[in-house]
Amino acid sequence: MVEFLKDLWSFMKARRKWWLIPVILVVLLIGALIIFAESSAVGSFIYTLF
């Protein structure tokens, strides 16, 4: 996983793909929200947002 992150960072740095950073962050936040919603009682309230 660390090697993948290093490769991704070097790709973004070399090719100047800085617009990928917000996209990756949004995908990670949505994934974390889904994981959090499955394991808590707050899930029913989070699902109403979507």
Coordinates of C-alpha atoms in Angstrom, one line a residue:
M1 CA 0.0 0.0 0.0
V2 CA 2.8 2.4 0.8
E3 CA 4.5 1.6 -2.5
F4 CA 1.2 2.4 -4.3
L5 CA 0.9 5.8 -2.5
K6 CA 4.5 6.6 -3.4
D7 CA 3.9 5.8 -7.1
L8 CA 0.7 7.8 -7.1
W9 CA 2.4 10.8 -5.5
S10 CA 5.3 10.7 -7.9
F11 CA 2.9 10.4 -10.8
M12 CA 0.9 13.5 -9.7
K13 CA 4.1 15.4 -9.1
A14 CA 5.7 14.5 -12.4
R15 CA 2.6 15.0 -14.5
R16 CA 1.2 18.0 -12.6
K17 CA -2.1 16.3 -11.9
W18 CA -2.9 18.2 -8.8
W19 CA -6.6 18.1 -9.6
L20 CA -6.6 14.5 -8.6
I21 CA -6.0 15.3 -4.9
P22 CA -9.6 16.6 -4.2
V23 CA -11.1 13.7 -6.2
I24 CA -9.1 11.1 -4.2
L25 CA -10.1 12.8 -0.9
V26 CA -13.8 12.9 -1.8
V27 CA -13.7 9.2 -2.7
L28 CA -12.0 8.4 0.6
L29 CA -14.4 10.5 2.6
I30 CA -17.4 8.8 1.0
G31 CA -15.9 5.4 1.6
A32 CA -15.3 6.2 5.3
L33 CA -18.8 7.5 5.6
I34 CA -20.3 4.3 4.2
I35 CA -18.1 2.2 6.5
F36 CA -19.1 4.3 9.5
A37 CA -22.8 4.1 8.6
E38 CA -22.7 0.3 8.5
S39 CA -21.3 -0.1 11.9
S40 CA -23.3 2.4 13.9
A41 CA -26.8 3.4 14.8
V42 CA -26.3 6.7 12.9
G43 CA -26.6 4.8 9.7
S44 CA -30.3 5.4 9.2
F45 CA -29.7 9.1 9.5
I46 CA -26.8 9.1 7.1
Y47 CA -28.7 7.1 4.5
T48 CA -31.4 9.8 4.3
L49 CA -28.7 12.2 2.9
F50 CA -28.4 10.1 -0.2

